[in-house]
Amino acid sequence: MASKYQAPRGTFDVLPEQGRARSRLEGAAAAIFARAGYEPVATPSFEDTDLFVRGVGRSTDIVTKEMFTFEDKGGRSLTLRPEGTAPICRAYLEHGMHKLAQPVKLCYAGPFFRHERPQAGRYRQFHQLGIECIGTDSPLADAEAIMLLSELLGELGVPGVQLRLGSLGSLEARREYLEELKAHLRAHEGELSKEVRERIDLNPLRAFDSDDEGTRGVMTTAPTIVGRLAGEDVEHFAEVRALLDAAGIAYEIDPTLVRGLDYYTRTIFSFVCDALGAQSEVGGGGRYDGLIEQLGGPPTPAVGWAAGIERILLALDEEEESAERDAFVAIADEGQRRRAMALTTELRRAGLSAEVDLGGRGLKGQLKHADRIGARRVLILEADGSAQLRDMQSGEQRAVHTGNLIEEMTGGDS
Ligand code: HAM
């Protein structure tokens, strides 16, 4: 029976078949982060609007077009978080984490919200997982961050992944470069799209992202920042590359790489996957050495990334996983109901996945259900207190003592 309500535009429900793949992904990420010493944190789903305006940047698409902003009953302007880096930096400052041993290495996963035009791989509520390494400008931290995302995508088996790497230079170098870029854009104003023309002063870097033919032509001769890096910026970028080379991570330098958030400095990177079509970026990030100061804190260099959970799952395009259970405890007689529950609990405590019938089915119905949920074995409790263990694959059945049930269940497995 269809309900008259549907999930809001640009959102989706995660159904059990998809939930299993999702949990596996989150589990793999959590294990990789834990092994590298990144501690899990969580921040609220909404924040002061101003945090994103200042943090992400007034002229970005996210701030100008995509925020879900509302006023609370006290007249405060709040926004559903469109990204996680500014909130984590806010928490870092609010809780005095700058006084801890640096860097502070954090990881997170959760829902984010952007009012974008929905399409495959682009939603209004989506999920990211990511890391932030705050309080070091060492190129080792950039390389470690990139290596962890590479490892995650590799371990999950995401096909056709490419790493694009760029550098925006330090804040100062970037400022100088932006003046040069603006001059180039102004010199070719007539050939630019209206959108790019109107934002020459506000956000000239986004011209590199334009689909407009005229703009693309202008950008082929535009100065690139990678070509203008100087001094420590050059050394920093060279060291990040050397570390990636040493780790055997392939990348392509993309001098036109830009990102949709204003806070980046020096290293930026993007992992793309051909299989994804238009929304091809599975994850990306970079260094943001000026953000914490921008939010009112001390100068604090940092680097991190976020990956889109839905995009990774789309790229994997796996068959939906079917369920599996170690055991199902069936009863041939109602009198065995409590014992069945107790034995199921015992199996679960021993670390096995086990279910008992909650639907009041007869024995035949229970066996059918056990098959449906992928139970490998069914323990059948007979009316006289005896028990049978049936292997669902071979159909073999033998009498067992429930007194040493765990042994009976695990004994045959190597
Ligand atoms: P971002 O590039 O805006 O970066 O988002 C990171 C990832 O989130 C993207 O690569 C994409 O996979 C996914 N994503 C973004 N928007 C959507 C959407 N509408 N629907 C589905 N997936 C989406 C950040 O958010 C930065 N905070 C990353 C970062 C962390 N930089 C430094 N630290």
Tab-separated table of C-alpha atoms and ligand atoms in Angstrom:
chain	number	residue	atom	x	y	z
A	1	MET	CA	0.000	0.000	0.000
A	2	ALA	CA	1.632	3.252	-1.110
A	3	SER	CA	1.703	6.002	1.475
A	4	LYS	CA	0.739	9.515	0.447
A	5	TYR	CA	4.063	10.670	1.897
A	6	GLN	CA	7.414	10.296	0.172
A	7	ALA	CA	10.978	11.076	1.216
A	8	PRO	CA	11.658	14.778	0.439
A	9	ARG	CA	13.218	15.679	-2.937
A	10	GLY	CA	16.935	14.940	-3.024
A	11	THR	CA	16.788	12.570	-0.020
A	12	PHE	CA	16.500	8.792	0.140
A	13	ASP	CA	15.812	5.948	2.514
A	14	VAL	CA	18.508	3.402	3.264
A	15	LEU	CA	16.841	-0.010	3.066
A	16	PRO	CA	18.242	-3.128	4.762
A	17	GLU	CA	19.924	-4.531	1.615
A	18	GLN	CA	21.794	-1.232	1.215
A	19	GLY	CA	22.335	-0.797	4.926
A	20	ARG	CA	24.561	-3.862	5.032
A	21	ALA	CA	26.978	-2.481	2.383
A	22	ARG	CA	26.948	0.866	4.158
A	23	SER	CA	27.857	-0.644	7.537
A	24	ARG	CA	30.673	-2.586	5.927
A	25	LEU	CA	32.041	0.613	4.380
A	26	GLU	CA	31.820	2.513	7.659
A	27	GLY	CA	33.441	-0.393	9.490
A	28	ALA	CA	36.346	-0.507	7.022
A	29	ALA	CA	36.866	3.253	7.370
A	30	ALA	CA	36.667	3.140	11.171
A	31	ALA	CA	39.319	0.386	11.266
A	32	ILE	CA	41.665	2.283	8.932
A	33	PHE	CA	41.248	5.510	10.932
A	34	ALA	CA	41.788	3.726	14.261
A	35	ARG	CA	44.972	2.036	13.026
A	36	ALA	CA	46.350	5.460	12.071
A	37	GLY	CA	45.372	7.049	15.396
A	38	TYR	CA	42.445	9.225	14.270
A	39	GLU	CA	39.872	9.584	17.058
A	40	PRO	CA	36.160	9.614	16.203
A	41	VAL	CA	34.238	12.819	16.968
A	42	ALA	CA	30.786	14.162	16.180
A	43	THR	CA	29.440	17.692	15.938
A	44	PRO	CA	25.814	18.905	15.734
A	45	SER	CA	23.816	18.675	12.524
A	46	PHE	CA	23.283	22.447	12.597
A	47	GLU	CA	25.474	25.378	13.512
A	48	ASP	CA	25.395	29.179	13.526
A	49	THR	CA	24.982	30.244	9.904
A	50	ASP	CA	27.916	32.619	10.280
A	51	LEU	CA	30.330	29.711	10.912
A	52	PHE	CA	29.809	28.527	7.330
A	53	VAL	CA	29.673	32.017	5.818
A	54	ARG	CA	33.079	32.785	7.350
A	55	GLY	CA	34.524	29.298	7.163
A	56	VAL	CA	33.428	27.989	3.767
A	57	GLY	CA	33.425	31.450	2.160
A	58	ARG	CA	30.855	34.087	1.335
A	59	SER	CA	31.254	33.752	-2.427
A	60	THR	CA	31.128	29.943	-2.706
A	61	ASP	CA	28.175	28.134	-4.302
A	62	ILE	CA	27.611	26.397	-0.991
A	63	VAL	CA	27.039	29.657	0.886
A	64	THR	CA	25.322	31.650	-1.857
A	65	LYS	CA	22.941	28.941	-3.085
A	66	GLU	CA	22.988	25.692	-1.200
A	67	MET	CA	22.502	26.189	2.513
A	68	PHE	CA	19.430	25.023	4.404
A	69	THR	CA	19.147	28.043	6.689
A	70	PHE	CA	16.404	28.668	9.231
A	71	GLU	CA	15.659	30.837	12.214
A	72	ASP	CA	15.098	29.188	15.577
A	73	LYS	CA	12.486	30.379	18.078
A	74	GLY	CA	15.055	32.715	19.646
A	75	GLY	CA	15.621	34.474	16.310
A	76	ARG	CA	19.089	32.909	15.747
A	77	SER	CA	20.080	32.046	12.212
A	78	LEU	CA	21.078	28.379	12.015
A	79	THR	CA	22.168	26.234	9.068
A	80	LEU	CA	22.120	22.471	8.519
A	81	ARG	CA	25.807	21.671	8.100
A	82	PRO	CA	26.841	21.566	4.432
A	83	GLU	CA	30.302	20.235	5.364
A	84	GLY	CA	32.275	19.108	8.398
A	85	THR	CA	35.574	20.977	8.466
A	86	ALA	CA	34.376	24.356	9.770
A	87	PRO	CA	32.331	22.677	12.574
A	88	ILE	CA	35.321	20.554	13.612
A	89	CYS	CA	37.547	23.631	13.719
A	90	ARG	CA	34.865	25.365	15.804
A	91	ALA	CA	34.863	22.413	18.225
A	92	TYR	CA	38.686	22.354	18.267
A	93	LEU	CA	38.710	25.976	19.448
A	94	GLU	CA	35.671	25.734	21.719
A	95	HIS	CA	37.193	22.832	23.652
A	96	GLY	CA	40.719	24.245	23.800
A	97	MET	CA	42.164	21.400	21.706
A	98	HIS	CA	44.930	23.780	20.597
A	99	LYS	CA	46.370	23.230	24.103
A	100	LEU	CA	46.713	19.468	23.523
A	101	ALA	CA	49.756	17.835	21.963
A	102	GLN	CA	49.608	18.686	18.260
A	103	PRO	CA	48.507	17.591	15.794
A	104	VAL	CA	45.036	16.548	16.914
A	105	LYS	CA	43.851	13.770	14.591
A	106	LEU	CA	40.084	13.408	14.267
A	107	CYS	CA	37.685	11.409	12.125
A	108	TYR	CA	33.935	11.611	11.582
A	109	ALA	CA	30.984	10.302	9.600
A	110	GLY	CA	27.441	11.550	9.287
A	111	PRO	CA	24.797	13.394	7.283
A	112	PHE	CA	25.401	16.700	5.489
A	113	PHE	CA	22.973	18.971	3.677
A	114	ARG	CA	23.216	20.996	0.476
A	115	HIS	CA	20.333	22.399	-1.517
A	116	GLU	CA	21.649	21.212	-4.888
A	117	ARG	CA	19.786	20.037	-7.977
A	118	PRO	CA	19.408	16.314	-7.289
A	119	GLN	CA	20.858	13.765	-9.729
A	120	ALA	CA	22.682	10.434	-9.476
A	121	GLY	CA	25.406	10.920	-6.870
A	122	ARG	CA	24.148	14.338	-5.815
A	123	TYR	CA	21.634	14.639	-3.015
A	124	ARG	CA	20.304	17.254	-0.634
A	125	GLN	CA	21.029	15.044	2.343
A	126	PHE	CA	24.124	12.916	1.802
A	127	HIS	CA	26.709	11.277	4.029
A	128	GLN	CA	30.399	11.902	4.339
A	129	LEU	CA	33.172	10.280	6.227
A	130	GLY	CA	36.395	12.129	6.704
A	131	ILE	CA	39.440	13.039	8.727
A	132	GLU	CA	41.012	16.268	9.938
A	133	CYS	CA	44.608	16.520	11.137
A	134	ILE	CA	44.882	19.840	12.952
A	135	GLY	CA	47.990	21.598	14.234
A	136	THR	CA	50.803	20.680	11.845
A	137	ASP	CA	52.068	22.030	8.544
A	138	SER	CA	54.241	18.983	7.917
A	139	PRO	CA	53.917	17.544	4.383
A	140	LEU	CA	53.844	14.165	6.134
A	141	ALA	CA	50.337	15.009	7.334
A	142	ASP	CA	49.202	15.811	3.773
A	143	ALA	CA	50.702	12.559	2.521
A	144	GLU	CA	49.215	10.550	5.398
A	145	ALA	CA	45.759	12.004	4.740
A	146	ILE	CA	45.949	11.149	1.039
A	147	MET	CA	47.315	7.680	1.787
A	148	LEU	CA	44.440	6.896	4.136
A	149	LEU	CA	41.786	7.765	1.559
A	150	SER	CA	43.711	5.827	-1.064
A	151	GLU	CA	43.886	2.842	1.280
A	152	LEU	CA	40.175	3.002	2.030
A	153	LEU	CA	39.177	3.125	-1.644
A	154	GLY	CA	41.668	0.347	-2.407
A	155	GLU	CA	40.479	-1.892	0.403
A	156	LEU	CA	36.854	-1.456	-0.635
A	157	GLY	CA	37.771	-2.218	-4.234
A	158	VAL	CA	36.445	0.999	-5.804
A	159	PRO	CA	37.340	0.577	-9.503
A	160	GLY	CA	38.986	3.117	-11.815
A	161	VAL	CA	40.076	5.591	-9.150
A	162	GLN	CA	42.417	8.421	-10.080
A	163	LEU	CA	44.076	10.887	-7.767
A	164	ARG	CA	44.410	14.492	-8.903
A	165	LEU	CA	46.788	16.670	-7.003
A	166	GLY	CA	47.367	20.402	-6.971
A	167	SER	CA	48.660	23.164	-4.751
A	168	LEU	CA	47.204	26.588	-4.115
A	169	GLY	CA	50.256	27.911	-2.293
A	170	SER	CA	50.236	29.767	0.994
A	171	LEU	CA	47.568	32.384	1.673
A	172	GLU	CA	49.891	35.175	0.608
A	173	ALA	CA	51.036	33.496	-2.599
A	174	ARG	CA	47.440	32.758	-3.383
A	175	ARG	CA	46.434	36.371	-2.906
A	176	GLU	CA	49.086	37.530	-5.389
A	177	TYR	CA	48.144	34.832	-7.852
A	178	LEU	CA	44.453	35.723	-7.648
A	179	GLU	CA	45.249	39.310	-8.697
A	180	GLU	CA	47.092	37.948	-11.719
A	181	LEU	CA	44.204	35.633	-12.565
A	182	LYS	CA	41.646	38.434	-12.219
A	183	ALA	CA	43.716	40.573	-14.607
A	184	HIS	CA	43.696	37.708	-17.134
A	185	LEU	CA	39.926	37.291	-16.799
A	186	ARG	CA	39.321	41.030	-17.153
A	187	ALA	CA	41.457	41.129	-20.275
A	188	HIS	CA	39.109	38.526	-21.808
A	189	GLU	CA	35.868	39.667	-20.214
A	190	GLY	CA	33.894	39.567	-23.472
A	191	GLU	CA	34.575	35.855	-23.976
A	192	LEU	CA	33.480	34.769	-20.482
A	193	SER	CA	30.094	33.401	-19.418
A	194	LYS	CA	27.868	35.840	-17.555
A	195	GLU	CA	28.288	33.881	-14.297
A	196	VAL	CA	32.071	33.906	-14.409
A	197	ARG	CA	32.146	37.568	-15.492
A	198	GLU	CA	30.005	38.583	-12.552
A	199	ARG	CA	32.283	36.758	-10.132
A	200	ILE	CA	35.710	37.867	-11.335
A	201	ASP	CA	36.324	39.683	-8.079
A	202	LEU	CA	34.419	37.365	-5.782
A	203	ASN	CA	35.650	33.959	-6.864
A	204	PRO	CA	37.928	33.946	-9.925
A	205	LEU	CA	39.203	30.383	-9.294
A	206	ARG	CA	35.824	28.909	-10.137
A	207	ALA	CA	36.372	29.952	-13.766
A	208	PHE	CA	38.525	26.794	-14.013
A	209	ASP	CA	35.401	24.750	-13.269
A	210	SER	CA	33.186	26.335	-15.912
A	211	ASP	CA	31.460	24.274	-18.629
A	212	ASP	CA	31.015	27.342	-20.832
A	213	GLU	CA	32.947	27.060	-24.102
A	214	GLY	CA	34.084	30.689	-24.225
A	215	THR	CA	35.280	30.552	-20.611
A	216	ARG	CA	37.103	27.291	-21.217
A	217	GLY	CA	38.947	28.901	-24.114
A	218	VAL	CA	40.029	31.796	-21.895
A	219	MET	CA	41.185	29.373	-19.203
A	220	THR	CA	43.511	27.448	-21.528
A	221	THR	CA	45.855	30.455	-21.469
A	222	ALA	CA	45.156	31.462	-17.851
A	223	PRO	CA	48.050	31.550	-15.390
A	224	THR	CA	48.006	28.533	-13.039
A	225	ILE	CA	49.053	28.699	-9.444
A	226	VAL	CA	51.042	25.472	-9.574
A	227	GLY	CA	53.259	27.192	-12.144
A	228	ARG	CA	53.763	30.169	-9.835
A	229	LEU	CA	54.535	28.525	-6.534
A	230	ALA	CA	57.656	29.871	-4.907
A	231	GLY	CA	59.937	29.286	-1.917
A	232	GLU	CA	58.543	27.103	0.861
A	233	ASP	CA	55.367	26.387	-1.104
A	234	VAL	CA	57.424	24.684	-3.815
A	235	GLU	CA	59.353	22.657	-1.238
A	236	HIS	CA	56.200	21.656	0.609
A	237	PHE	CA	54.501	20.468	-2.570
A	238	ALA	CA	57.630	18.628	-3.720
A	239	GLU	CA	57.855	16.823	-0.379
A	240	VAL	CA	54.187	15.761	-0.497
A	241	ARG	CA	54.802	14.339	-3.974
A	242	ALA	CA	58.002	12.585	-2.897
A	243	LEU	CA	56.177	10.970	0.023
A	244	LEU	CA	53.386	9.756	-2.270
A	245	ASP	CA	55.970	8.440	-4.749
A	246	ALA	CA	57.725	6.580	-1.950
A	247	ALA	CA	54.410	5.058	-0.893
A	248	GLY	CA	53.703	3.972	-4.476
A	249	ILE	CA	50.597	6.107	-4.811
A	250	ALA	CA	49.954	7.220	-8.374
A	251	TYR	CA	48.666	10.741	-8.971
A	252	GLU	CA	48.329	13.270	-11.711
A	253	ILE	CA	49.266	16.893	-11.147
A	254	ASP	CA	46.311	19.001	-12.186
A	255	PRO	CA	47.293	22.688	-12.339
A	256	THR	CA	43.656	23.676	-12.888
A	257	LEU	CA	42.302	21.757	-9.906
A	258	VAL	CA	40.056	23.949	-7.745
A	259	ARG	CA	37.653	23.094	-4.961
A	260	GLY	CA	34.294	24.512	-4.029
A	261	LEU	CA	35.360	25.772	-0.600
A	262	ASP	CA	37.406	28.905	0.040
A	263	TYR	CA	39.536	27.698	2.936
A	264	TYR	CA	42.133	25.693	1.041
A	265	THR	CA	45.838	26.606	0.965
A	266	ARG	CA	48.768	24.608	-0.436
A	267	THR	CA	47.896	20.932	-1.129
A	268	ILE	CA	44.509	20.109	-2.634
A	269	PHE	CA	43.464	16.718	-3.963
A	270	SER	CA	40.558	14.915	-5.477
A	271	PHE	CA	39.882	11.203	-5.976
A	272	VAL	CA	37.710	10.682	-9.046
A	273	CYS	CA	36.144	7.514	-10.412
A	274	ASP	CA	35.284	7.145	-14.124
A	275	ALA	CA	32.365	4.865	-13.382
A	276	LEU	CA	30.490	7.737	-11.744
A	277	GLY	CA	29.718	10.017	-14.713
A	278	ALA	CA	29.069	13.687	-13.983
A	279	GLN	CA	29.463	13.552	-10.204
A	280	SER	CA	32.774	11.752	-10.443
A	281	GLU	CA	34.505	12.839	-7.237
A	282	VAL	CA	34.342	10.168	-4.556
A	283	GLY	CA	36.338	12.208	-2.083
A	284	GLY	CA	38.674	15.120	-1.753
A	285	GLY	CA	40.180	17.708	0.491
A	286	GLY	CA	43.371	19.519	1.206
A	287	ARG	CA	45.237	21.805	3.524
A	288	TYR	CA	43.478	24.729	5.194
A	289	ASP	CA	46.161	26.629	7.076
A	290	GLY	CA	44.137	29.839	7.480
A	291	LEU	CA	40.740	28.518	8.571
A	292	ILE	CA	41.196	28.341	12.339
A	293	GLU	CA	42.577	31.873	12.449
A	294	GLN	CA	39.680	32.983	10.266
A	295	LEU	CA	37.351	31.568	12.923
A	296	GLY	CA	39.053	33.594	15.665
A	297	GLY	CA	41.718	31.111	16.826
A	298	PRO	CA	45.501	31.177	16.778
A	299	PRO	CA	47.266	30.491	13.464
A	300	THR	CA	46.889	26.712	13.130
A	301	PRO	CA	47.796	24.732	10.014
A	302	ALA	CA	45.623	21.713	9.203
A	303	VAL	CA	44.775	19.210	6.491
A	304	GLY	CA	41.899	16.775	5.870
A	305	TRP	CA	39.404	15.286	3.465
A	306	ALA	CA	35.890	13.966	3.191
A	307	ALA	CA	34.481	11.234	0.973
A	308	GLY	CA	30.873	10.810	-0.119
A	309	ILE	CA	29.491	7.532	1.205
A	310	GLU	CA	26.776	7.358	-1.482
A	311	ARG	CA	29.338	8.019	-4.224
A	312	ILE	CA	31.589	5.212	-2.985
A	313	LEU	CA	28.616	2.839	-2.886
A	314	LEU	CA	27.536	3.903	-6.385
A	315	ALA	CA	31.061	3.353	-7.697
A	316	LEU	CA	31.173	-0.109	-6.125
A	317	ASP	CA	27.806	-0.899	-7.725
A	318	GLU	CA	27.698	-4.180	-5.873
A	319	GLU	CA	24.940	-6.666	-6.005
A	320	GLU	CA	22.823	-5.950	-3.002
A	321	GLU	CA	24.130	-8.183	-0.275
A	322	SER	CA	21.780	-10.904	0.919
A	323	ALA	CA	21.412	-11.620	4.597
A	324	GLU	CA	23.338	-14.314	6.445
A	325	ARG	CA	22.945	-15.807	9.929
A	326	ASP	CA	24.928	-18.428	11.803
A	327	ALA	CA	21.819	-20.007	13.253
A	328	PHE	CA	18.069	-20.032	13.605
A	329	VAL	CA	16.448	-21.609	16.639
A	330	ALA	CA	13.160	-23.285	15.676
A	331	ILE	CA	10.584	-24.942	17.900
A	332	ALA	CA	8.483	-27.993	17.053
A	333	ASP	CA	6.236	-27.258	20.005
A	334	GLU	CA	5.016	-24.066	21.731
A	335	GLY	CA	6.265	-25.422	25.052
A	336	GLN	CA	9.865	-24.849	23.850
A	337	ARG	CA	9.382	-21.109	23.321
A	338	ARG	CA	11.265	-19.847	26.395
A	339	ARG	CA	14.074	-22.329	25.963
A	340	ALA	CA	14.439	-21.196	22.355
A	341	MET	CA	14.803	-17.593	23.461
A	342	ALA	CA	17.366	-18.561	26.128
A	343	LEU	CA	19.434	-20.602	23.652
A	344	THR	CA	19.299	-17.811	21.073
A	345	THR	CA	20.631	-15.395	23.676
A	346	GLU	CA	23.383	-17.866	24.561
A	347	LEU	CA	24.432	-18.104	20.908
A	348	ARG	CA	24.453	-14.343	20.532
A	349	ARG	CA	26.570	-13.933	23.674
A	350	ALA	CA	29.062	-16.361	22.167
A	351	GLY	CA	29.352	-14.011	19.197
A	352	LEU	CA	27.199	-15.918	16.722
A	353	SER	CA	24.369	-14.318	14.787
A	354	ALA	CA	21.171	-16.098	15.709
A	355	GLU	CA	17.458	-15.523	15.375
A	356	VAL	CA	14.358	-17.027	16.838
A	357	ASP	CA	10.903	-16.928	15.275
A	358	LEU	CA	9.012	-13.815	16.337
A	359	GLY	CA	6.143	-14.395	13.942
A	360	GLY	CA	4.267	-17.352	15.493
A	361	ARG	CA	5.002	-19.661	12.536
A	362	GLY	CA	4.565	-23.425	12.526
A	363	LEU	CA	7.733	-25.577	12.184
A	364	LYS	CA	7.501	-25.696	8.385
A	365	GLY	CA	7.084	-21.930	8.241
A	366	GLN	CA	10.052	-21.456	10.586
A	367	LEU	CA	12.320	-23.589	8.364
A	368	LYS	CA	11.231	-21.617	5.334
A	369	HIS	CA	11.937	-18.378	7.146
A	370	ALA	CA	15.340	-19.644	8.306
A	371	ASP	CA	16.189	-20.305	4.674
A	372	ARG	CA	14.953	-16.855	3.647
A	373	ILE	CA	17.224	-15.058	6.140
A	374	GLY	CA	20.239	-17.125	5.093
A	375	ALA	CA	20.613	-19.182	8.289
A	376	ARG	CA	23.434	-21.699	7.886
A	377	ARG	CA	22.076	-24.004	10.589
A	378	VAL	CA	18.755	-24.524	12.309
A	379	LEU	CA	18.461	-25.870	15.813
A	380	ILE	CA	15.091	-27.597	16.160
A	381	LEU	CA	13.786	-27.988	19.698
A	382	GLU	CA	11.444	-30.997	19.857
A	383	ALA	CA	8.439	-31.285	22.173
A	384	ASP	CA	10.199	-33.939	24.307
A	385	GLY	CA	13.185	-31.655	25.038
A	386	SER	CA	15.553	-33.271	22.543
A	387	ALA	CA	17.202	-31.170	19.851
A	388	GLN	CA	18.244	-31.580	16.210
A	389	LEU	CA	20.809	-29.510	14.366
A	390	ARG	CA	20.154	-29.177	10.649
A	391	ASP	CA	22.752	-27.993	8.160
A	392	MET	CA	20.752	-25.912	5.715
A	393	GLN	CA	23.123	-26.402	2.827
A	394	SER	CA	23.546	-30.178	2.927
A	395	GLY	CA	20.175	-30.869	4.546
A	396	GLU	CA	21.963	-33.177	7.025
A	397	GLN	CA	20.443	-33.369	10.463
A	398	ARG	CA	21.775	-34.833	13.710
A	399	ALA	CA	20.762	-34.993	17.359
A	400	VAL	CA	22.641	-32.589	19.648
A	401	HIS	CA	22.837	-31.794	23.360
A	402	THR	CA	21.901	-28.204	23.992
A	403	GLY	CA	24.076	-28.315	27.134
A	404	ASN	CA	27.183	-27.830	24.990
A	405	LEU	CA	25.492	-25.975	22.189
A	406	ILE	CA	28.282	-23.505	21.447
A	407	GLU	CA	30.739	-26.351	20.960
A	408	GLU	CA	28.265	-28.185	18.748
A	409	MET	CA	27.815	-25.054	16.651
A	410	THR	CA	31.423	-23.995	16.317
A	411	GLY	CA	33.205	-27.347	16.672
A	412	GLY	CA	32.902	-28.282	13.018
A	413	ASP	CA	34.232	-24.947	11.791
A	414	SER	CA	37.914	-24.429	11.240
B	1	HAM	P1	33.567	18.509	-0.617
B	1	HAM	O1	34.432	18.280	-1.800
B	1	HAM	O2	32.589	19.624	-0.700
B	1	HAM	O3	34.561	18.710	0.609
B	1	HAM	O4	32.780	17.181	-0.261
B	1	HAM	C1	33.479	15.968	-0.059
B	1	HAM	C2	32.769	14.829	-0.765
B	1	HAM	O5	31.404	14.771	-0.382
B	1	HAM	C3	32.726	14.958	-2.286
B	1	HAM	O6	33.917	14.475	-2.845
B	1	HAM	C4	31.540	14.083	-2.647
B	1	HAM	O7	31.952	12.724	-2.729
B	1	HAM	C5	30.630	14.234	-1.448
B	1	HAM	N1	29.522	15.170	-1.753
B	1	HAM	C6	29.564	16.513	-1.766
B	1	HAM	N2	28.361	17.032	-2.083
B	1	HAM	C7	27.520	15.975	-2.273
B	1	HAM	C8	26.135	15.838	-2.610
B	1	HAM	N3	25.337	16.896	-2.793
B	1	HAM	N4	25.628	14.597	-2.728
B	1	HAM	C9	26.414	13.502	-2.530
B	1	HAM	N5	27.717	13.577	-2.190
B	1	HAM	C10	28.270	14.790	-2.075
B	1	HAM	C11	34.181	18.959	1.885
B	1	HAM	O8	33.054	18.875	2.289
B	1	HAM	C12	35.342	19.286	2.787
B	1	HAM	N6	34.830	19.508	4.151
B	1	HAM	C13	36.381	18.176	2.756
B	1	HAM	C14	37.556	18.480	3.623
B	1	HAM	C15	37.793	18.003	4.854
B	1	HAM	N7	38.543	19.293	3.330
B	1	HAM	C16	39.381	19.338	4.346
B	1	HAM	N8	38.930	18.571	5.283
